[in-house]
PDB file of C-alpha atoms in Angstrom:
ATOM      1  CA  UNK Q1054     -23.718  -7.240  -9.695  1.00 81.00           C
ATOM      2  CA  UNK Q1055     -24.388  -3.578  -9.452  1.00 94.00           C
ATOM      3  CA  UNK Q1056     -24.533  -1.277 -12.545  1.00 97.00           C
ATOM      4  CA  UNK Q1057     -21.035   0.015 -11.195  1.00 97.00           C
ATOM      5  CA  UNK Q1058     -19.051  -2.963 -11.185  1.00 97.00           C
ATOM      6  CA  UNK Q1059     -21.000  -4.239 -14.379  1.00 97.00           C
ATOM      7  CA  UNK Q1060     -19.374  -1.038 -15.747  1.00 98.00           C
ATOM      8  CA  UNK Q1061     -15.988  -1.923 -14.148  1.00 98.00           C
ATOM      9  CA  UNK Q1062     -16.197  -5.085 -16.221  1.00 98.00           C
ATOM     10  CA  UNK Q1063     -16.753  -3.554 -19.213  1.00 97.00           C
ATOM     11  CA  UNK Q1064     -13.703  -1.198 -18.703  1.00 98.00           C
ATOM     12  CA  UNK Q1065     -11.323  -4.297 -17.674  1.00 98.00           C
ATOM     13  CA  UNK Q1066     -12.804  -6.119 -21.091  1.00 97.00           C
ATOM     14  CA  UNK Q1067     -12.255  -3.294 -23.232  1.00 97.00           C
ATOM     15  CA  UNK Q1068      -8.813  -2.063 -21.977  1.00 97.00           C
ATOM     16  CA  UNK Q1069      -5.000  -3.561 -21.889  1.00 96.00           C
ATOM     17  CA  UNK Q1070      -3.421  -1.091 -20.336  1.00 98.00           C
ATOM     18  CA  UNK Q1071      -4.763  -0.576 -16.628  1.00 98.00           C
ATOM     19  CA  UNK Q1072      -2.624   0.382 -13.695  1.00 98.00           C
ATOM     20  CA  UNK Q1073      -4.192   0.133 -10.018  1.00 98.00           C
ATOM     21  CA  UNK Q1074      -3.247   2.761  -7.184  1.00 98.00           C
ATOM     22  CA  UNK Q1075      -3.882   1.495  -3.733  1.00 97.00           C
ATOM     23  CA  UNK Q1076      -4.222   1.746   0.128  1.00 94.00           C
ATOM     24  CA  UNK Q1077      -4.588   0.784   3.456  1.00 91.00           C
ATOM     25  CA  UNK Q1078      -8.337   0.131   2.512  1.00 92.00           C
ATOM     26  CA  UNK Q1079      -7.025  -2.983   0.155  1.00 95.00           C
ATOM     27  CA  UNK Q1080      -5.311  -4.559   3.148  1.00 93.00           C
ATOM     28  CA  UNK Q1081      -8.270  -4.019   5.488  1.00 90.00           C
ATOM     29  CA  UNK Q1082     -10.529  -7.121   4.657  1.00 89.00           C
ATOM     30  CA  UNK Q1083      -7.269  -9.208   5.060  1.00 91.00           C
ATOM     31  CA  UNK Q1084      -7.040  -8.296   8.749  1.00 86.00           C
ATOM     32  CA  UNK Q1085      -4.466  -5.572   8.811  1.00 85.00           C
ATOM     33  CA  UNK Q1086      -5.712  -2.095  10.371  1.00 71.00           C
ATOM     34  CA  UNK Q1087      -5.166   0.960   8.615  1.00 63.00           C
ATOM     35  CA  UNK Q1088      -4.812   4.142  10.105  1.00 54.00           C
ATOM     36  CA  UNK Q1089      -7.693   6.241   9.817  1.00 43.00           C
ATOM     37  CA  UNK Q1090     -10.809   4.379  10.143  1.00 42.00           C
ATOM     38  CA  UNK Q1091     -13.063   4.179  13.468  1.00 39.00           C
ATOM     39  CA  UNK Q1092     -11.071   0.885  14.585  1.00 45.00           C
ATOM     40  CA  UNK Q1093      -7.517   2.226  12.935  1.00 46.00           C
ATOM     41  CA  UNK Q1094      -4.487   3.030  14.516  1.00 47.00           C
ATOM     42  CA  UNK Q1095      -4.734   6.745  14.684  1.00 47.00           C
ATOM     43  CA  UNK Q1096      -8.033   6.145  16.859  1.00 47.00           C
ATOM     44  CA  UNK Q1097      -5.996   3.766  19.411  1.00 54.00           C
ATOM     45  CA  UNK Q1098      -4.517   4.767  22.854  1.00 57.00           C
ATOM     46  CA  UNK Q1099      -0.470   5.016  22.776  1.00 65.00           C
ATOM     47  CA  UNK Q1100       1.857   7.351  24.613  1.00 77.00           C
ATOM     48  CA  UNK Q1101       2.419   9.115  21.526  1.00 83.00           C
ATOM     49  CA  UNK Q1102       0.693   9.101  18.292  1.00 83.00           C
ATOM     50  CA  UNK Q1103       1.386   6.682  15.718  1.00 82.00           C
ATOM     51  CA  UNK Q1104       2.440   9.591  13.277  1.00 83.00           C
ATOM     52  CA  UNK Q1105       4.999  10.382  15.906  1.00 91.00           C
ATOM     53  CA  UNK Q1106       5.982   7.222  16.592  1.00 91.00           C
ATOM     54  CA  UNK Q1107       6.533   6.158  12.866  1.00 92.00           C
ATOM     55  CA  UNK Q1108       9.005   9.428  12.006  1.00 95.00           C
ATOM     56  CA  UNK Q1109      12.500   9.710  11.573  1.00 97.00           C
ATOM     57  CA  UNK Q1110      13.119  11.447  14.167  1.00 97.00           C
ATOM     58  CA  UNK Q1111      11.356   9.228  16.901  1.00 97.00           C
ATOM     59  CA  UNK Q1112      13.242   6.202  15.447  1.00 97.00           C
ATOM     60  CA  UNK Q1113      16.311   7.473  15.561  1.00 97.00           C
ATOM     61  CA  UNK Q1114      15.949   9.542  19.559  1.00 97.00           C
ATOM     62  CA  UNK Q1115      13.712   6.661  20.829  1.00 96.00           C
ATOM     63  CA  UNK Q1116      14.262   3.192  19.046  1.00 96.00           C
ATOM     64  CA  UNK Q1117      12.792   1.018  21.799  1.00 95.00           C
ATOM     65  CA  UNK Q1118       9.462   2.618  21.950  1.00 93.00           C
ATOM     66  CA  UNK Q1119       9.491   2.810  18.060  1.00 95.00           C
ATOM     67  CA  UNK Q1120      10.224  -1.130  18.377  1.00 95.00           C
ATOM     68  CA  UNK Q1121       7.904  -1.797  20.773  1.00 91.00           C
ATOM     69  CA  UNK Q1122       5.005  -0.092  18.495  1.00 89.00           C
ATOM     70  CA  UNK Q1123       6.290  -1.723  15.265  1.00 91.00           C
ATOM     71  CA  UNK Q1124       6.424  -5.334  16.455  1.00 90.00           C
ATOM     72  CA  UNK Q1125       3.039  -4.985  18.087  1.00 85.00           C
ATOM     73  CA  UNK Q1126       1.085  -3.115  15.454  1.00 83.00           C
ATOM     74  CA  UNK Q1127       3.267  -3.088  11.760  1.00 87.00           C
ATOM     75  CA  UNK Q1128       4.330  -6.782  11.551  1.00 89.00           C
ATOM     76  CA  UNK Q1129       1.334  -8.923  11.015  1.00 84.00           C
ATOM     77  CA  UNK Q1130       2.359 -12.366   9.716  1.00 85.00           C
ATOM     78  CA  UNK Q1131      -1.001 -14.172   9.701  1.00 87.00           C
ATOM     79  CA  UNK Q1132      -2.549 -11.943   6.972  1.00 89.00           C
ATOM     80  CA  UNK Q1133      -3.628 -13.696   3.596  1.00 95.00           C
ATOM     81  CA  UNK Q1134      -4.153 -11.618   0.485  1.00 97.00           C
ATOM     82  CA  UNK Q1135      -7.687 -11.383  -0.406  1.00 97.00           C
ATOM     83  CA  UNK Q1136     -10.103 -11.502  -3.467  1.00 97.00           C
ATOM     84  CA  UNK Q1137      -8.598  -7.511  -4.638  1.00 97.00           C
ATOM     85  CA  UNK Q1138      -5.139  -9.284  -4.274  1.00 98.00           C
ATOM     86  CA  UNK Q1139      -5.388 -11.878  -5.956  1.00 98.00           C
ATOM     87  CA  UNK Q1140      -7.804 -10.381  -8.962  1.00 98.00           C
ATOM     88  CA  UNK Q1141      -5.184  -8.027  -9.540  1.00 98.00           C
ATOM     89  CA  UNK Q1142      -2.596 -10.875  -9.457  1.00 98.00           C
ATOM     90  CA  UNK Q1143      -4.930 -12.857 -12.256  1.00 98.00           C
ATOM     91  CA  UNK Q1144      -5.283  -9.407 -13.941  1.00 98.00           C
ATOM     92  CA  UNK Q1145      -1.725  -8.953 -14.246  1.00 98.00           C
ATOM     93  CA  UNK Q1146      -1.265 -12.337 -15.504  1.00 97.00           C
ATOM     94  CA  UNK Q1147      -3.987 -11.961 -18.271  1.00 97.00           C
ATOM     95  CA  UNK Q1148      -1.859  -8.860 -19.814  1.00 97.00           C
ATOM     96  CA  UNK Q1149      -4.588  -6.593 -18.586  1.00 98.00           C
ATOM     97  CA  UNK Q1150      -2.827  -4.959 -15.767  1.00 98.00           C
ATOM     98  CA  UNK Q1151       0.594  -3.011 -16.356  1.00 98.00           C
ATOM     99  CA  UNK Q1152       1.280  -2.189 -12.547  1.00 98.00           C
ATOM    100  CA  UNK Q1153       0.147  -2.272  -8.742  1.00 98.00           C
ATOM    101  CA  UNK Q1154       0.878   0.969  -7.339  1.00 98.00           C
ATOM    102  CA  UNK Q1155       0.710   0.483  -3.837  1.00 97.00           C
ATOM    103  CA  UNK Q1156       0.854   2.888  -0.250  1.00 95.00           C
ATOM    104  CA  UNK Q1157       0.882  -0.361   1.682  1.00 95.00           C
ATOM    105  CA  UNK Q1158       4.128  -2.494   3.612  1.00 95.00           C
ATOM    106  CA  UNK Q1159       2.417  -5.727   4.218  1.00 95.00           C
ATOM    107  CA  UNK Q1160       3.660  -7.508   0.922  1.00 95.00           C
ATOM    108  CA  UNK Q1161       0.120  -8.928   0.316  1.00 97.00           C
ATOM    109  CA  UNK Q1162       0.165  -8.444  -3.464  1.00 98.00           C
ATOM    110  CA  UNK Q1163       3.402 -10.080  -4.311  1.00 97.00           C
ATOM    111  CA  UNK Q1164       2.083 -13.230  -1.633  1.00 97.00           C
ATOM    112  CA  UNK Q1165      -0.941 -12.799  -4.059  1.00 98.00           C
ATOM    113  CA  UNK Q1166       1.377 -13.322  -7.254  1.00 97.00           C
ATOM    114  CA  UNK Q1167       1.643  -9.535  -8.804  1.00 98.00           C
ATOM    115  CA  UNK Q1168       4.765  -9.204 -10.151  1.00 98.00           C
ATOM    116  CA  UNK Q1169       5.240  -5.573 -11.338  1.00 98.00           C
ATOM    117  CA  UNK Q1170       4.671  -4.277  -7.731  1.00 98.00           C
ATOM    118  CA  UNK Q1171       5.744  -0.605  -6.995  1.00 98.00           C
ATOM    119  CA  UNK Q1172       6.478   0.019  -3.157  1.00 98.00           C
ATOM    120  CA  UNK Q1173       5.959   3.627  -2.423  1.00 97.00           C
ATOM    121  CA  UNK Q1174       6.323   3.355   0.898  1.00 96.00           C
ATOM    122  CA  UNK Q1175       8.554   0.177   1.472  1.00 97.00           C
ATOM    123  CA  UNK Q1176       8.441  -3.304   3.095  1.00 96.00           C
ATOM    124  CA  UNK Q1177       8.442  -4.724   6.316  1.00 95.00           C
ATOM    125  CA  UNK Q1178       9.555  -7.760   4.447  1.00 96.00           C
ATOM    126  CA  UNK Q1179      13.237  -5.728   3.921  1.00 96.00           C
ATOM    127  CA  UNK Q1180      15.276  -4.320   6.356  1.00 97.00           C
ATOM    128  CA  UNK Q1181      18.921  -3.460   6.507  1.00 98.00           C
ATOM    129  CA  UNK Q1182      21.922  -2.871   9.032  1.00 98.00           C
ATOM    130  CA  UNK Q1183      22.194   1.051   8.865  1.00 97.00           C
ATOM    131  CA  UNK Q1184      26.136   0.470   9.896  1.00 98.00           C
ATOM    132  CA  UNK Q1185      26.964  -2.189   7.652  1.00 98.00           C
ATOM    133  CA  UNK Q1186      23.975  -2.592   5.196  1.00 97.00           C
ATOM    134  CA  UNK Q1187      23.249  -6.483   5.987  1.00 98.00           C
ATOM    135  CA  UNK Q1188      19.747  -7.286   5.203  1.00 98.00           C
ATOM    136  CA  UNK Q1189      17.418  -9.068   7.506  1.00 97.00           C
ATOM    137  CA  UNK Q1190      13.888 -10.489   7.143  1.00 96.00           C
ATOM    138  CA  UNK Q1191      10.387 -10.708   8.169  1.00 95.00           C
ATOM    139  CA  UNK Q1192      11.092 -13.435  10.515  1.00 94.00           C
ATOM    140  CA  UNK Q1193      14.087 -12.276  12.509  1.00 96.00           C
ATOM    141  CA  UNK Q1194      12.857  -8.328  12.991  1.00 96.00           C
ATOM    142  CA  UNK Q1195       9.486 -10.394  14.131  1.00 94.00           C
ATOM    143  CA  UNK Q1196      11.747 -12.541  17.152  1.00 94.00           C
ATOM    144  CA  UNK Q1197      13.880  -9.751  17.975  1.00 95.00           C
ATOM    145  CA  UNK Q1198      13.702  -8.586  21.355  1.00 93.00           C
ATOM    146  CA  UNK Q1199      14.057  -4.634  22.147  1.00 93.00           C
ATOM    147  CA  UNK Q1200      15.674  -2.853  19.463  1.00 97.00           C
ATOM    148  CA  UNK Q1201      16.918  -5.195  16.575  1.00 97.00           C
ATOM    149  CA  UNK Q1202      20.565  -5.632  16.070  1.00 97.00           C
ATOM    150  CA  UNK Q1203      23.460  -6.660  13.685  1.00 97.00           C
ATOM    151  CA  UNK Q1204      25.875  -9.107  13.669  1.00 96.00           C
ATOM    152  CA  UNK Q1205      28.253  -6.136  13.644  1.00 98.00           C
ATOM    153  CA  UNK Q1206      26.099  -4.322  16.829  1.00 97.00           C
ATOM    154  CA  UNK Q1207      24.608  -1.710  14.179  1.00 98.00           C
ATOM    155  CA  UNK Q1208      20.726  -0.887  14.307  1.00 98.00           C
ATOM    156  CA  UNK Q1209      18.513  -2.814  11.984  1.00 98.00           C
ATOM    157  CA  UNK Q1210      16.120  -0.409  10.147  1.00 98.00           C
ATOM    158  CA  UNK Q1211      12.875  -1.514   8.510  1.00 97.00           C
ATOM    159  CA  UNK Q1212      12.623  -0.855   4.699  1.00 97.00           C
ATOM    160  CA  UNK Q1213       9.654   1.692   5.102  1.00 96.00           C
ATOM    161  CA  UNK Q1214       9.419   5.425   4.153  1.00 96.00           C
ATOM    162  CA  UNK Q1215       8.783   6.877   7.834  1.00 96.00           C
ATOM    163  CA  UNK Q1216       7.270  10.298   8.298  1.00 93.00           C
ATOM    164  CA  UNK Q1217      10.133  12.980   7.925  1.00 95.00           C
ATOM    165  CA  UNK Q1218      11.680  10.414   4.874  1.00 96.00           C
ATOM    166  CA  UNK Q1219      11.861  10.901   1.523  1.00 94.00           C
ATOM    167  CA  UNK Q1220      10.110   8.917  -1.273  1.00 95.00           C
ATOM    168  CA  UNK Q1221      12.805   6.261  -3.213  1.00 95.00           C
ATOM    169  CA  UNK Q1222      13.104   7.839  -6.690  1.00 96.00           C
ATOM    170  CA  UNK Q1223      13.341   5.047  -8.493  1.00 97.00           C
ATOM    171  CA  UNK Q1224      10.041   3.786  -7.634  1.00 97.00           C
ATOM    172  CA  UNK Q1225       8.582   7.406  -8.002  1.00 97.00           C
ATOM    173  CA  UNK Q1226       9.956   7.888 -11.466  1.00 98.00           C
ATOM    174  CA  UNK Q1227       8.123   3.930 -12.466  1.00 98.00           C
ATOM    175  CA  UNK Q1228       4.835   4.619 -11.222  1.00 98.00           C
ATOM    176  CA  UNK Q1229       4.972   8.075 -12.990  1.00 98.00           C
ATOM    177  CA  UNK Q1230       5.810   6.241 -16.115  1.00 98.00           C
ATOM    178  CA  UNK Q1231       2.768   3.622 -15.418  1.00 98.00           C
ATOM    179  CA  UNK Q1232       0.411   5.884 -14.460  1.00 98.00           C
ATOM    180  CA  UNK Q1233       1.181   8.631 -17.337  1.00 98.00           C
ATOM    181  CA  UNK Q1234       0.866   5.695 -19.731  1.00 98.00           C
ATOM    182  CA  UNK Q1235      -2.160   4.095 -18.231  1.00 98.00           C
ATOM    183  CA  UNK Q1236      -5.455   3.805 -20.181  1.00 98.00           C
ATOM    184  CA  UNK Q1237      -7.352   3.055 -17.325  1.00 98.00           C
ATOM    185  CA  UNK Q1238      -6.249   4.346 -13.573  1.00 98.00           C
ATOM    186  CA  UNK Q1239      -8.344   2.409 -10.323  1.00 98.00           C
ATOM    187  CA  UNK Q1240      -7.649   3.994  -7.355  1.00 98.00           C
ATOM    188  CA  UNK Q1241      -8.960   1.486  -4.913  1.00 97.00           C
ATOM    189  CA  UNK Q1242      -8.924   1.325  -1.036  1.00 94.00           C
ATOM    190  CA  UNK Q1243      -7.132   4.913  -0.068  1.00 93.00           C
ATOM    191  CA  UNK Q1244      -8.460   7.985   1.230  1.00 90.00           C
ATOM    192  CA  UNK Q1245      -5.956   9.826  -1.141  1.00 90.00           C
ATOM    193  CA  UNK Q1246      -4.456  12.205   2.331  1.00 86.00           C
ATOM    194  CA  UNK Q1247      -1.273  11.093   2.213  1.00 82.00           C
ATOM    195  CA  UNK Q1248       1.203  13.085   0.208  1.00 85.00           C
ATOM    196  CA  UNK Q1249       3.524  13.334  -2.042  1.00 88.00           C
ATOM    197  CA  UNK Q1250       2.110   9.330  -2.930  1.00 88.00           C
ATOM    198  CA  UNK Q1251      -1.611  10.843  -3.900  1.00 89.00           C
ATOM    199  CA  UNK Q1252       0.011  13.686  -5.793  1.00 94.00           C
ATOM    200  CA  UNK Q1253       1.042  10.924  -8.505  1.00 96.00           C
ATOM    201  CA  UNK Q1254      -2.754  10.597  -9.521  1.00 96.00           C
ATOM    202  CA  UNK Q1255      -2.037  14.175 -11.254  1.00 96.00           C
ATOM    203  CA  UNK Q1256      -0.094  12.271 -13.725  1.00 98.00           C
ATOM    204  CA  UNK Q1257      -3.075  10.191 -15.202  1.00 97.00           C
ATOM    205  CA  UNK Q1258      -4.158  11.412 -18.620  1.00 97.00           C
ATOM    206  CA  UNK Q1259      -5.706   8.103 -20.000  1.00 97.00           C
ATOM    207  CA  UNK Q1260      -9.249   7.210 -20.754  1.00 97.00           C
ATOM    208  CA  UNK Q1261     -11.152   6.610 -17.465  1.00 98.00           C
ATOM    209  CA  UNK Q1262     -10.376   7.185 -13.906  1.00 98.00           C
ATOM    210  CA  UNK Q1263     -12.033   4.653 -11.513  1.00 98.00           C
ATOM    211  CA  UNK Q1264     -12.405   5.047  -7.382  1.00 98.00           C
ATOM    212  CA  UNK Q1265     -13.419   2.587  -5.597  1.00 97.00           C
ATOM    213  CA  UNK Q1266     -13.193   3.377  -1.873  1.00 95.00           C
ATOM    214  CA  UNK Q1267     -16.038   3.117   0.871  1.00 92.00           C
ATOM    215  CA  UNK Q1268     -15.401   6.840   1.945  1.00 92.00           C
ATOM    216  CA  UNK Q1269     -15.524   9.698   0.006  1.00 94.00           C
ATOM    217  CA  UNK Q1270     -12.046  10.947  -1.697  1.00 94.00           C
ATOM    218  CA  UNK Q1271     -10.734  14.045  -3.392  1.00 94.00           C
ATOM    219  CA  UNK Q1272     -10.740  12.227  -6.733  1.00 95.00           C
ATOM    220  CA  UNK Q1273     -14.345  11.148  -6.802  1.00 95.00           C
ATOM    221  CA  UNK Q1274     -15.924  14.111  -8.757  1.00 95.00           C
ATOM    222  CA  UNK Q1275     -13.367  13.376 -11.451  1.00 95.00           C
ATOM    223  CA  UNK Q1276     -13.997  10.050 -11.410  1.00 97.00           C
ATOM    224  CA  UNK Q1277     -15.693   8.240 -14.742  1.00 95.00           C
ATOM    225  CA  UNK Q1278     -16.930   5.519 -12.472  1.00 98.00           C
ATOM    226  CA  UNK Q1279     -17.288   5.437  -8.695  1.00 97.00           C
ATOM    227  CA  UNK Q1280     -17.714   2.269  -6.528  1.00 97.00           C
ATOM    228  CA  UNK Q1281     -18.410   2.818  -2.448  1.00 96.00           C
ATOM    229  CA  UNK Q1282     -18.390  -0.820  -1.934  1.00 93.00           C
ATOM    230  CA  UNK Q1283     -15.599  -2.955  -0.110  1.00 93.00           C
ATOM    231  CA  UNK Q1284     -12.438  -3.538  -2.672  1.00 95.00           C
ATOM    232  CA  UNK Q1285     -12.686  -7.373  -2.321  1.00 95.00           C
ATOM    233  CA  UNK Q1286     -16.113  -7.399  -2.476  1.00 95.00           C
ATOM    234  CA  UNK Q1287     -15.758  -5.422  -6.025  1.00 97.00           C
ATOM    235  CA  UNK Q1288     -12.964  -7.453  -7.319  1.00 97.00           C
ATOM    236  CA  UNK Q1289     -14.461 -10.870  -6.124  1.00 96.00           C
ATOM    237  CA  UNK Q1290     -17.382 -10.614  -8.758  1.00 97.00           C
ATOM    238  CA  UNK Q1291     -14.923  -9.435 -11.767  1.00 97.00           C
ATOM    239  CA  UNK Q1292     -14.492 -12.212 -14.360  1.00 96.00           C
ATOM    240  CA  UNK Q1293     -10.696 -12.494 -16.124  1.00 95.00           C
ATOM    241  CA  UNK Q1294     -10.837 -13.484 -19.863  1.00 86.00           C
ATOM    242  CA  UNK Q1295      -7.807 -15.474 -20.193  1.00 71.00           C
TER     243      UNK Q1295
END
């Protein structure tokens, strides 16, 4: 165990109002590609760039193309929670972790057992008809051919925040409350490049800021503790005292 991970263990032992803010790097160790790494979605070849495909305008104007990409790259049903997801759920159960704030849409935190998960960008496990509002599950969307449609004929939209769309006000407010009240904020697996999500960090005024990320982030210089190791590897070493 490195001295940085030892220090993280000390902080976890000492405090009981910890909040975790995570991004795509939390799920890459579960086999879900991120956007900006060498093998990420931004570096793969498509007729349109992923950020164009995953925009509200593109979804409305080219739903067939949107769903071709979405079903191929965004609906991953083989991924399992890794050590980071599992340890965070354990920390919540032990009364240490008060909230997981995630930019991910893959449901892995909930699969690991976390209860208080704030999904800034929604979830691929929730879908609704744009015409009548009827809900549809992940399985229905995965099996759909072409553009998924409701029994009423309306197009079914994933409950995910596309580019050009705003974040959910209630989720934002709950995230601000959790971050502003936290004693320790752990940022993990995110480059902090996506706004407005990354801006939520500004509300932290607690005791210790921890950043766990393999590549540099804009918050590194403000961190009390900086760990440049894979996040699953880091959390696999943490012991949770019951």
